[in-house]
Every structure is written in C-alpha cells, then in structure tokens.
Coordinates of C-alpha atoms in Angstrom, one line a residue:
X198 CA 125.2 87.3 52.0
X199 CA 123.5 90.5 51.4
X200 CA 123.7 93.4 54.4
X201 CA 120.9 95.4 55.2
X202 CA 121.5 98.7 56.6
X203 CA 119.0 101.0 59.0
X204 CA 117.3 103.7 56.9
X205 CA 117.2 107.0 58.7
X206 CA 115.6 109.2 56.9
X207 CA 116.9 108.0 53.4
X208 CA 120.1 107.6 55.3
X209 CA 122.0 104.2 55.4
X210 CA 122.9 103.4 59.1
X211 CA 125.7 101.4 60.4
X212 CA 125.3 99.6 63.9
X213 CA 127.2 98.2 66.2
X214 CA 124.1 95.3 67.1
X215 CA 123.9 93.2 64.0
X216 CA 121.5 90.3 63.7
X217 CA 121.3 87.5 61.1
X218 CA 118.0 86.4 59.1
X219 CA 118.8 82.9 58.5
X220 CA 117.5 80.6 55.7
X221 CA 114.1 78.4 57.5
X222 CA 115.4 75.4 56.7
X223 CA 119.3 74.8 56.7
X224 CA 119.7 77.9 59.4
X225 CA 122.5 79.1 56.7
X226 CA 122.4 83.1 57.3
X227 CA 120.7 85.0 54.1
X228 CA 121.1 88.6 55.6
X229 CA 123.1 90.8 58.2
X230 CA 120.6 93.6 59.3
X231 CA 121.7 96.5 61.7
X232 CA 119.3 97.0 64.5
X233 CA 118.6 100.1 66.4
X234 CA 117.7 101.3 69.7
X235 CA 114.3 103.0 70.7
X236 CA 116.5 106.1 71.4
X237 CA 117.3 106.4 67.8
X238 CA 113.8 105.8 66.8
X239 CA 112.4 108.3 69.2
X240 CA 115.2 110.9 68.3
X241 CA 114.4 110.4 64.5
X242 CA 110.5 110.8 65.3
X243 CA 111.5 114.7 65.6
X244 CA 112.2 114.7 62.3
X245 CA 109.3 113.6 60.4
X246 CA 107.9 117.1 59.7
X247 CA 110.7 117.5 57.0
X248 CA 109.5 113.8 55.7
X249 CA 106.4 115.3 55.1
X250 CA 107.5 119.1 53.6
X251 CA 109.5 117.2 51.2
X252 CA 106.7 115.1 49.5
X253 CA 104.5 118.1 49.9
X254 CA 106.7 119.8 47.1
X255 CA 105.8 117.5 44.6
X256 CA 101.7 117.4 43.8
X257 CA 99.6 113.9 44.0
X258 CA 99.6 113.4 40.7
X259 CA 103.5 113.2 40.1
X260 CA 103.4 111.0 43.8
X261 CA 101.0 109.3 41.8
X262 CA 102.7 108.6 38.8
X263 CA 106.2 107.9 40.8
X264 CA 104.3 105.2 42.8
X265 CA 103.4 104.0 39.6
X266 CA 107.1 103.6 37.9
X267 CA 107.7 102.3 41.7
X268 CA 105.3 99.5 41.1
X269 CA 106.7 98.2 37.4
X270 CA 110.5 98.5 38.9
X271 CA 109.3 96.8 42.1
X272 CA 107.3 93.9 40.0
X273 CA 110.7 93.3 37.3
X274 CA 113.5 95.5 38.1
X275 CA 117.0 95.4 39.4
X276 CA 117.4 97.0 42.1
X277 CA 119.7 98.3 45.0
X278 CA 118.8 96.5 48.5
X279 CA 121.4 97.1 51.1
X280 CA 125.0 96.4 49.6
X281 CA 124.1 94.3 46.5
X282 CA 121.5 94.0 43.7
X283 CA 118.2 92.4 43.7
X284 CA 116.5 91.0 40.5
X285 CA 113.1 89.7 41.1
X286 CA 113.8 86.1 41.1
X287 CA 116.6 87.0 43.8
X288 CA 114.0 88.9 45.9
X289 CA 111.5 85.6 45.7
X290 CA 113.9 83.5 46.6
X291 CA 115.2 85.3 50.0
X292 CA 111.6 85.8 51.4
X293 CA 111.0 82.2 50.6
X294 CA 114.4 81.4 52.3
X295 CA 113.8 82.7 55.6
X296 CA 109.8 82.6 55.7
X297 CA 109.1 79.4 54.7
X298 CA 106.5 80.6 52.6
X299 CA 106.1 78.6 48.7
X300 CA 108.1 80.1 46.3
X301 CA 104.5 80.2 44.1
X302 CA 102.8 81.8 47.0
X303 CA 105.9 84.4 47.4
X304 CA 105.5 85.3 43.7
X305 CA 101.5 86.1 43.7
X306 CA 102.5 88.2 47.1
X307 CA 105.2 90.3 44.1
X308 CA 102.1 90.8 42.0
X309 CA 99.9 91.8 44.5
X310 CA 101.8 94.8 45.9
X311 CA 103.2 95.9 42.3
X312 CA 98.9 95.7 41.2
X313 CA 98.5 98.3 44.6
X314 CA 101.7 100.7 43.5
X315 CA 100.6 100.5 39.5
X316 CA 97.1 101.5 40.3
X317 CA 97.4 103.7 42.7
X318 CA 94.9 106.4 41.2
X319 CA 92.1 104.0 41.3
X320 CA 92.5 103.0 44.8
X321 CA 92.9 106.5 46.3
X322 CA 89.6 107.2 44.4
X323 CA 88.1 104.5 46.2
X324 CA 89.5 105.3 49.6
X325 CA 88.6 109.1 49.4
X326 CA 85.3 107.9 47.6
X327 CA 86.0 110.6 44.8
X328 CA 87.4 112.9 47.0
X329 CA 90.2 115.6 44.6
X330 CA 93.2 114.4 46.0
X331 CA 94.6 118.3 45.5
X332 CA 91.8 118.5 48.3
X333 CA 93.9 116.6 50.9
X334 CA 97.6 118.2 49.8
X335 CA 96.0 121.9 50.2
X336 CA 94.0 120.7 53.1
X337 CA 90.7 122.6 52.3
X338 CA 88.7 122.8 48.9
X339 CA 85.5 123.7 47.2
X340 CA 83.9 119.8 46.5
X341 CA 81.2 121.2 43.9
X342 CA 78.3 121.7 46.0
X343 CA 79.5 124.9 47.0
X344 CA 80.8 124.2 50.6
X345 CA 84.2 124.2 51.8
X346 CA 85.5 120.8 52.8
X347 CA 88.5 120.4 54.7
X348 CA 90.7 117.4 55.8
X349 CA 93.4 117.8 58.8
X350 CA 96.0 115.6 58.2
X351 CA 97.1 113.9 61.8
X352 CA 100.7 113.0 61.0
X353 CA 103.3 113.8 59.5
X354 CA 104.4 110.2 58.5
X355 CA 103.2 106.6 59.6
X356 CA 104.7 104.4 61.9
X357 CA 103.6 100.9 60.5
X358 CA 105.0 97.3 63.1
X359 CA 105.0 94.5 60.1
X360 CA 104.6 90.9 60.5
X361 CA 106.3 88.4 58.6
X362 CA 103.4 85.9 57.7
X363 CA 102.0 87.3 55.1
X364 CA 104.0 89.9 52.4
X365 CA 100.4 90.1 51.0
X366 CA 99.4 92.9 54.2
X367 CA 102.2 95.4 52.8
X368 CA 99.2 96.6 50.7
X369 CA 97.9 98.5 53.5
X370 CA 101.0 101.0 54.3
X371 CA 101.3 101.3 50.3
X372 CA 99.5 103.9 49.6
X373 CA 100.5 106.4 52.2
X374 CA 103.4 108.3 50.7
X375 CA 101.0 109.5 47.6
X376 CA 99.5 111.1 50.8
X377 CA 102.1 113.2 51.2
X378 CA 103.2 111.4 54.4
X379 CA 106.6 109.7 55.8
X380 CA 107.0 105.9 56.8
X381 CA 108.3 105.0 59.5
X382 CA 108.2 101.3 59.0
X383 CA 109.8 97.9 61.2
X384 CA 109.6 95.4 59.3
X385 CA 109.2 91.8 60.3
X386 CA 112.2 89.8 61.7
X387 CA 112.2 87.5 58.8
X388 CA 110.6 89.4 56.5
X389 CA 112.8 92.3 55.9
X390 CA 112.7 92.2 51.9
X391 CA 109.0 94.0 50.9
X392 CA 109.9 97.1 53.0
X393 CA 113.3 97.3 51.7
X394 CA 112.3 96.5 47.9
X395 CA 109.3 98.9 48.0
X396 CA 112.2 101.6 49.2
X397 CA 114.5 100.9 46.3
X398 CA 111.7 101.2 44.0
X399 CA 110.6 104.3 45.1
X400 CA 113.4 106.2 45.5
X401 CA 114.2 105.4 42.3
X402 CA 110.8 105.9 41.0
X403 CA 111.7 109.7 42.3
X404 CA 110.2 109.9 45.9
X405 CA 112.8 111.4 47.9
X406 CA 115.0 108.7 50.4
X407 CA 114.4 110.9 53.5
X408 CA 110.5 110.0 53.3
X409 CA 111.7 106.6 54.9
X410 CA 113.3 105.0 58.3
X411 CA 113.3 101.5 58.3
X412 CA 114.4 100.2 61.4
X413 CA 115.1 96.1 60.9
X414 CA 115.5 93.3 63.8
X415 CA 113.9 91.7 66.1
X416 CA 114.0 94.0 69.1
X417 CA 110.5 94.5 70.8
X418 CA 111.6 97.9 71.8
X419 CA 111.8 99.0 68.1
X420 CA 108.0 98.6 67.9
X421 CA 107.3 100.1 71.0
X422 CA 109.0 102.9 69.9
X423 CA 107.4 103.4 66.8
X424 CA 104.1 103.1 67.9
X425 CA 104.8 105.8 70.9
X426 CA 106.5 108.4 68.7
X427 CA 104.1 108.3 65.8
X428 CA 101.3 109.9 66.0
X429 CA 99.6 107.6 64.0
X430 CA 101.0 103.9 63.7
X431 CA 99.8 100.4 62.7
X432 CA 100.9 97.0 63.9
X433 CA 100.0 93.4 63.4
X434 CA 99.6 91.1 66.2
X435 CA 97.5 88.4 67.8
X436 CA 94.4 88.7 70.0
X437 CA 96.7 90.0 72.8
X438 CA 98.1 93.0 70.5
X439 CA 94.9 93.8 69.6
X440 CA 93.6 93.7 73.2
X441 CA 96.4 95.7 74.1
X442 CA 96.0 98.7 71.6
X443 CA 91.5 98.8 71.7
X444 CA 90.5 102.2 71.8
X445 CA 93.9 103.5 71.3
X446 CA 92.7 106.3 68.1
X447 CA 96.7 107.0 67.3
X448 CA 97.1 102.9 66.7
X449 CA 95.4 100.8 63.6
X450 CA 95.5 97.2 65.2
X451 CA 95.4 94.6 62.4
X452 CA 95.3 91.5 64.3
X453 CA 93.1 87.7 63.4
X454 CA 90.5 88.1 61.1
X455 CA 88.1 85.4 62.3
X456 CA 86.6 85.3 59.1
X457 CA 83.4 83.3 58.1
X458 CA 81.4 82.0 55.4
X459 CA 77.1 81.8 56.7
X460 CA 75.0 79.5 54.4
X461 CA 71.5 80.3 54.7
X462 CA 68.6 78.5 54.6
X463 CA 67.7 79.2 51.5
X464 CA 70.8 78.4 49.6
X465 CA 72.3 75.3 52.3
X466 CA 70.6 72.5 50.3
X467 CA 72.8 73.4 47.5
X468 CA 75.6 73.5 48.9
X469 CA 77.7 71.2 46.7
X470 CA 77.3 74.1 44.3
X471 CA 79.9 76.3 46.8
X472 CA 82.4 73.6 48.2
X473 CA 85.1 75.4 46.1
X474 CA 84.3 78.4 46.9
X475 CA 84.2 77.2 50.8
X476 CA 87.9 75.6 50.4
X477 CA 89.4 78.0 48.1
X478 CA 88.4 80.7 51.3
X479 CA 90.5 78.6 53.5
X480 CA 93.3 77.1 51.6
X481 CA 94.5 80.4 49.3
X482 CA 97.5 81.9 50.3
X483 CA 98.3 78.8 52.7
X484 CA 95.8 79.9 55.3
X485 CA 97.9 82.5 56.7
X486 CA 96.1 85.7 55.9
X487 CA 93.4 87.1 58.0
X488 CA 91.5 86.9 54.6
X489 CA 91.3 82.8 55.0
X490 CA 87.8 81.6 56.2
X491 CA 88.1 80.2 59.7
X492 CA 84.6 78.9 60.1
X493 CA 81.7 77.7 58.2
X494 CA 78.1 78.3 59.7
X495 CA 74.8 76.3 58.0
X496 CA 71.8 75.1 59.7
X497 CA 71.9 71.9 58.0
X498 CA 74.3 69.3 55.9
X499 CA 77.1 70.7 58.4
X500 CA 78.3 66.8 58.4
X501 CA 78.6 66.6 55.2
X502 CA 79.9 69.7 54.0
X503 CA 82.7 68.7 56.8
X504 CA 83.4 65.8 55.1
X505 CA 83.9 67.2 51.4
X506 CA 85.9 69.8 52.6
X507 CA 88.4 67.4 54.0
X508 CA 88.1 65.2 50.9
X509 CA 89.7 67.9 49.1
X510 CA 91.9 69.7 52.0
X511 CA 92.8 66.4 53.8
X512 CA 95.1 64.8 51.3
X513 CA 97.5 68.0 50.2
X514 CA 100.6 67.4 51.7
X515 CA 103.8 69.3 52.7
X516 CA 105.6 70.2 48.9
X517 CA 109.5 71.6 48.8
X518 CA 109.0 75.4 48.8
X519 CA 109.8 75.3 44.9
X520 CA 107.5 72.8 43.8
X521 CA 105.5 74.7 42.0
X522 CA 102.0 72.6 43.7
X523 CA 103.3 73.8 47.2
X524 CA 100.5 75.6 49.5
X525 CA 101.8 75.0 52.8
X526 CA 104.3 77.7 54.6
X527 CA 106.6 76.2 57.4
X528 CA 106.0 77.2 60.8
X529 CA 110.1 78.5 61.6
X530 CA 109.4 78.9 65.5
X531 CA 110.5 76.1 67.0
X532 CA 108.0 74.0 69.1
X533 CA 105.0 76.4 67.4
X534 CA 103.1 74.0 65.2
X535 CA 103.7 71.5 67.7
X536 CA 101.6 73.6 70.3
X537 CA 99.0 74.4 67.9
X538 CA 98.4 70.8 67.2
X539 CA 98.4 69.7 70.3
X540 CA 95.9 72.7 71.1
X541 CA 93.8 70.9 68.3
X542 CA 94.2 67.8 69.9
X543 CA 92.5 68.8 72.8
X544 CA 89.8 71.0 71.4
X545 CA 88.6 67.8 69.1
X546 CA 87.9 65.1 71.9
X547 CA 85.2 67.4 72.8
X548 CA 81.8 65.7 72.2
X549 CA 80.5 68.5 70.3
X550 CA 83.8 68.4 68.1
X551 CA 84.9 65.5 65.0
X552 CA 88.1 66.1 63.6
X553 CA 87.1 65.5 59.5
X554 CA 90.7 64.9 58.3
X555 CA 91.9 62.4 60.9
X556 CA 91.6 59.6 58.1
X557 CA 93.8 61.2 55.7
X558 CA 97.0 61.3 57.4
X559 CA 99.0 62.7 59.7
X560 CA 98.6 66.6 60.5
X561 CA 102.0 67.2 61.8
X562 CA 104.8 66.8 59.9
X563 CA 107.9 67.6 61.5
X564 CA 111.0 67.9 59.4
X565 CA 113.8 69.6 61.6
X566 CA 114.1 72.2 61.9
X567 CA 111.0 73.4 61.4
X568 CA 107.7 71.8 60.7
X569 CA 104.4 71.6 59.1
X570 CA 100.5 71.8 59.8
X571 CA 98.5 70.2 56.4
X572 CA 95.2 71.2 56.5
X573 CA 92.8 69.9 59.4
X574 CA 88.5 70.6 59.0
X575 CA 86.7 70.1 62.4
X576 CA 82.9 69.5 62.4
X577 CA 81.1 71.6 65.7
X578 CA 77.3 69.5 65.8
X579 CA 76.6 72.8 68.2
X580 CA 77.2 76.5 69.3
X581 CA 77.6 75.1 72.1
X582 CA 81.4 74.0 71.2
X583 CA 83.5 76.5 72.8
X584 CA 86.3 76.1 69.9
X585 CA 83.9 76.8 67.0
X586 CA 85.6 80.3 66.6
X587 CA 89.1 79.6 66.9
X588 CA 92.3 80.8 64.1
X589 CA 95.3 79.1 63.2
X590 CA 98.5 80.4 60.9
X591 CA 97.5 77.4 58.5
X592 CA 94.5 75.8 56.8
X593 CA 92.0 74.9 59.4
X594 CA 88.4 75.6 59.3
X595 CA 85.2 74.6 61.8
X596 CA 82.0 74.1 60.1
X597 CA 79.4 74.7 62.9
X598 CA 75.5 73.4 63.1
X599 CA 73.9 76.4 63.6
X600 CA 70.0 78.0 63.0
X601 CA 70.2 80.7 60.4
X602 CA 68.3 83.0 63.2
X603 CA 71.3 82.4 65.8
X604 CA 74.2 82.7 63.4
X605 CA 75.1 86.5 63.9
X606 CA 74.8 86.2 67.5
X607 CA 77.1 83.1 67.5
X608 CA 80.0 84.4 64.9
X609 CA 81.4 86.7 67.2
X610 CA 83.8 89.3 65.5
X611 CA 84.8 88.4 62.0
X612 CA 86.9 91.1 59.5
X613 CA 85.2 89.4 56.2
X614 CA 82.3 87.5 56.4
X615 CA 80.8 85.7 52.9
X616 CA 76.6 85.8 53.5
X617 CA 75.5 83.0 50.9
X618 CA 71.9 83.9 50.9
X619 CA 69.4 85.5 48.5
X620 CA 67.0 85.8 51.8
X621 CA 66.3 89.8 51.6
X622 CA 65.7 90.2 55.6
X623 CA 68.8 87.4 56.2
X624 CA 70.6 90.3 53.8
X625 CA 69.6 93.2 56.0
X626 CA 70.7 91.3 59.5
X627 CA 74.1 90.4 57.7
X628 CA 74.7 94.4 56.7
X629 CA 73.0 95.7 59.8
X630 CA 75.5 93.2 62.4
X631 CA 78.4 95.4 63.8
X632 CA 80.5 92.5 64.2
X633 CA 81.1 92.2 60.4
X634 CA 83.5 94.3 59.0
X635 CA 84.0 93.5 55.2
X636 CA 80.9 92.0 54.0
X637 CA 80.4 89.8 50.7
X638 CA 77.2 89.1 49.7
X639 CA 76.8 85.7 47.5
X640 CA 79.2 83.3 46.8
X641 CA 82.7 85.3 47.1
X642 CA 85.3 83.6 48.4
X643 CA 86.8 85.4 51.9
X644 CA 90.4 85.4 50.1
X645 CA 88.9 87.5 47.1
X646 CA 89.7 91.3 47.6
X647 CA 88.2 94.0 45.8
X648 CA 91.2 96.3 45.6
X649 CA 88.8 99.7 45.1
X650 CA 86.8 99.1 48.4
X651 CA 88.8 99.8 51.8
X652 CA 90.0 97.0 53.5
X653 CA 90.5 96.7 57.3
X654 CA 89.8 100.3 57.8
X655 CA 89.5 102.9 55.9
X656 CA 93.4 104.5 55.8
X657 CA 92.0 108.2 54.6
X658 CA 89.9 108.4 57.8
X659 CA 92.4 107.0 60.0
X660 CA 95.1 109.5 58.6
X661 CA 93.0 112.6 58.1
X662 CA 90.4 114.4 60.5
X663 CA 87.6 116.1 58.4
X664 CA 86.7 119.4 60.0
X665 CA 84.9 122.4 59.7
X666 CA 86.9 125.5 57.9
X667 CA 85.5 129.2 57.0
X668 CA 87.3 131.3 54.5
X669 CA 86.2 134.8 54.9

C-alpha cells in the first residue's frame, strides 16, 4: 500500500491523523495519506512569497520547457509518489481503484493532462491572446503599439479545492506554475493521484519542490483554509458551493455546467443527421464532466429525438472497470445513486415528463458496495416542466419542446451551449445571451474542447489585474 505524505512547500510531512483511500469496490485500502490541520495550512500561506521568488528565477520559457519534459514523464514515466514508484499503468489503475471511474476513461484523463503540460506554449498564447509572456514575469512591457502595458499579478501562488469526479478538470490549475506562481492544491478525497503525479513530474522536470503544498484528506477545514489564506483560490462544488462563493473576486467557483445543445428551426428537421453528436455530448467521459450536455432544446421532433437517444443510450449497461467497452463510473457514496434515482423517479411521473429509457431496463443497478446509474433520457413536452434543467453525475439528458424564440430565456445558465443553427439573427441572440458561457456554433459536440480558447474562465484575468503604469 502506497503512503502519501503532506507536501509543505516541497517538504514531505509526517502526521499524526492518517486516513485510508480505499479501493471502490472491495473497501481493500490503496493508500495511507497524512492529513493536516487548517493551522498548518494557514501558517504555510505566509510562506508563498518564497514559492513565487523561486520560480521567478527561472524565465517562462525554461518554466515552459520544464512543464513540457513534466508532461512526457507524467504521460510514460516512473516516477516517485509518496514512498514507492509509480509507472503509468500503476497510476491508472489506483485512480480507477478508488474512483470507480473505467480504466479506458482513466487513461484518456492521462492523455488529456500530459496534451495540457506538453503544449503549454500554445495554450498560454491563447490564454494571454498573444500577450509576451516576458510581459507578465517583468510585470510591465512595451506591446508594439508603443504604449506601456502592465499586468499586476494578485498572488503569489493558487489555492486550487479538487474534486474527485473527474481527473479531466486538473487541466485548469495546469498551467499556473509557468506563471510564475505557487500551488497550493487539496486534492480530492479519492482522488489523490493527479496532484501527486503532476508533482513528481515536475519536480523532476526541474521546477523547484517548494512551489508546492499539497494537503490530502478529507477534512472540510483543509478547503476552508485554503480558500481563506489564498488570495486567489479555485474549488469545485455543486450548486450550493457555487451559491456560497458568487461574487467572491478572490474565489474561481467551478461548479455544474448545465450544458445544452439548441436545435433551430432551420436545422431541427434534420435532425437524424446530429443524433451522434447529441449522445456523444452526453455519454463521453461517463457523463461526469460539466462538459456533458444535460439538455436538449428543439421546437419540433422533441419525441422522437427522445426516443433515438435512448435507443442508443438505453441499452449500455454497467461493464467491470477494465473492460475495455466500460463508460459508466460507480457512484462510491453509499445511498447516492439511490437518491438520485429516486429524485428521477419523482420528477418523471410529472405530466409534462416521459421517461425514454424505461423500456430498456433497469436504471439502478446496485452491486454492494457501491452502485450504478446507466443512462436515463427524459422527454419535457413543455417549458413548463420544472425539471427540464436539472444535472446528474451520470448520463442523463432532458430533451425539451420548446419555440426557437423562447429557448434562451428558458435555458437558464449553461457553461457550454452547442447552437445548431445557420439562422444569422438565431446566431447573434445565441452570442449576444449572457447566460452562455462557452459557445459552439454548429454541430460540436459539448464534450469537444478546444484546448487554445479559455475554458471556464479565463485563468490570466483571474490571476493578473491589468493596470495602468508610467515609466518616466
């Protein structure tokens, strides 16, 4: 069983409070991590100035090129995590073991984050839109147009809450130390292994250990901490986290996504030609990522795109996590997927509501310990259906009969929305809505990112203030 020490600064900490992550399924522990108090946390905070001198001694360009190396040694290296070594396949198998996740779905999650770390250039050029990155290090700089630009930075190193749902939403924190900035990171209670990969690979990529705390467990206080100390901090959560944190400018809330595919009016009566599109946007990654579509809005055909949907969804059913062919993640809380079906239950002996999938099977499949959603497609004949909105951890989507002219009124919030129209005004109403906040127009599926556009935020203008500066 591997042991997983607190990182304080690059420095391995022993504590007395250990906690076990265990394996999903047989409950057999994986890992030993030692947990800290918010005192620690809040004493270490003091330090993060020297987090931040230390990677401004080395330019963007060799942070660049270290996140690079970090990237090819995170993707198929051997590594040091806590007391033993981790070769890939080892690393894939732990997060499977105590997330539940597919073993297939854990492995596209290793690509993922090594594409982030390998390309890092590109992606800062897209974040900064062009922006010299010597710019940002120096804090001031002539941009060509013979003004002075300048760029506060706001902390000295981020304080990121993780969740353990998806290891696909590490891509958000990655790029931060080629800022020139610490992390401060907790990860999730059974996801411990990105943060403390990533770290291995760095450091040995040659960014120095005391860039990095990582503080694992399940304490709620560790969070708290982190997001009090840091002057700037992320965390993942549910509607009430994000509630919680609104209008806080020192916290990035990352919370459902809501997301939504609109079929307009002049592309619905083809819509045969985007069914894969439509299930591939809520079935990818197992439906766990705020990326996955949530809802389906068309004026028209609603009952039948509902039905070939759940021709295609209905019948996938619950795989061993190393079946190659598996898409569904367990749900390891005990009782959870219970409550969500049952929530489901309830919603769908509305009048407004016909639960598409019913006929193929059952939807949950317990297998104790844990158990299993398979996907579930709800037709809404209405806006009037109060549940047309809602988000589960799994695949489940609501296609909703709506007019093309009441759609963006009745979408509510959605983080990526998929506007399958070539209607120019439709086009202008889609980019123009402020509830939208990735927008793809045509057929792109919700789950498809585009790695040089800023997701979720843009992390340059959440971690720098751009000001006014006079040199005399």
């Amino acid at each position: 069983m591997i042991e997983l020490q607190a990182i304080r600064w690059g420095e391995p900490y022993e504590s007395l409070e250990v906690d076990e992550v265990k394996h999903f399924y047989t409950g057999e522990p994986v890992a030993k991590v030692h947990t800290v108090g918010a005192g620690i946390v809040q004493r270490d905070a003091k330090k993060a100035k020297f987090a931040r001198r230390s990677l401004q001694a080395m330019s963007p360009a060799d942070l660049i090129a270290a996140c690079k190396k970090a990237g090819e040694l995170f993707e198929t290296g051997t590594l040091t995590v806590g007391d033993q070594k981790q070769t890939p396949e080892d690393f894939i198998q732990q997060q499977s073991a105590t997330t539940g996740m597919p073993i297939a779905m854990c492995q596209a999650n290793v690509t993922k984050n090594a594409f982030v770390l390998k390309n890092m250039e590109q992606i800062l050029d897209a974040l900064t839109r062009g922006l010299d990155l010597n710019i940002l290090a120096r804090g001031y700089g002539e941009e060509g147009r013979g003004v002075i630009v300048s760029y506060q930075a706001q902390c000295d190193a981020l304080g990121a809450v993780l969740p353990s749902n998806s290891p696909g939403v590490h891509t958000l924190w990655l790029p931060v130390i080629a800022l020139q900035m610490g992390l401060v990171l907790k990860p999730g209670s059974s996801e411990p292994w990105t943060p403390y990969r990533v770290y291995s690979a760095m450091v040995e990529a040659g960014i120095p250990k005391e860039t990095f705390c990582i503080y694992p467990g399940a304490g709620a206080d560790i969070g708290g901490a982190i997001l009090s100390s840091c002057r700037r901090a992320m965390i993942f959560g549910g509607p009430q986290t994000v509630q919680q944190y609104s209008g806080n400018p020192k916290v990035q809330v990352h919370g459902p996504g809501f997301s939504k595919i609109l079929l307009g009016d002049d592309c619905v009566d083809d819509w045969e030609q985007y069914i894969d599109m439509m299930a591939d946007s809520v079935y990818r990654n197992g439906g766990r990522s705020c990326l996955n579509a949530s809802s389906i809005y068309a004026s028209r055909h609603t009952k039948e795109i509902a039905e070939a949907l759940a021709a295609k969804l209905g019948p996938i059913e619950v795989l061993p996590p190393d079946n190659p062919q598996a898409g569904l993640a367990a749900f390891t809380i005990p009782g959870a997927a219970k409550s969500i079906w049952g929530a489901i239950e309830n919603d769908a002996k509305a009048s407004l509501v016909t639960d598409m999938t019913s006929k193929y099977g059952e939807r949950l499949v317990e297998r104790d310990p844990v158990a299993y959603l398979r996907p579930v497609v709800l037709h809404h004949a209405s806006i009037e259906s109060d549940s047309r909105n809602k988000e589960y951890m799994f695949p489940m989507v609501n296609v909703v009969e709506c007019p093309q002219a009441k759609m963006l009124d009745a979408i509510d919030y959605s983080l990526i929305c998929t506007g399958v129209t070539n209607d120019e005004e439709f086009r202008r109403d889609l980019i123009a809505c402020t509830d939208i906040d990735r927008l793809n127009l045509g057929p792109i599926p919700t789950s498809q990112v585009d790695w040089l556009q800023p997701h979720e935020g843009n992390l340059i203008e959440f971690l720098f203030k751009n000001r006014a500066l006079q040199v005399a």
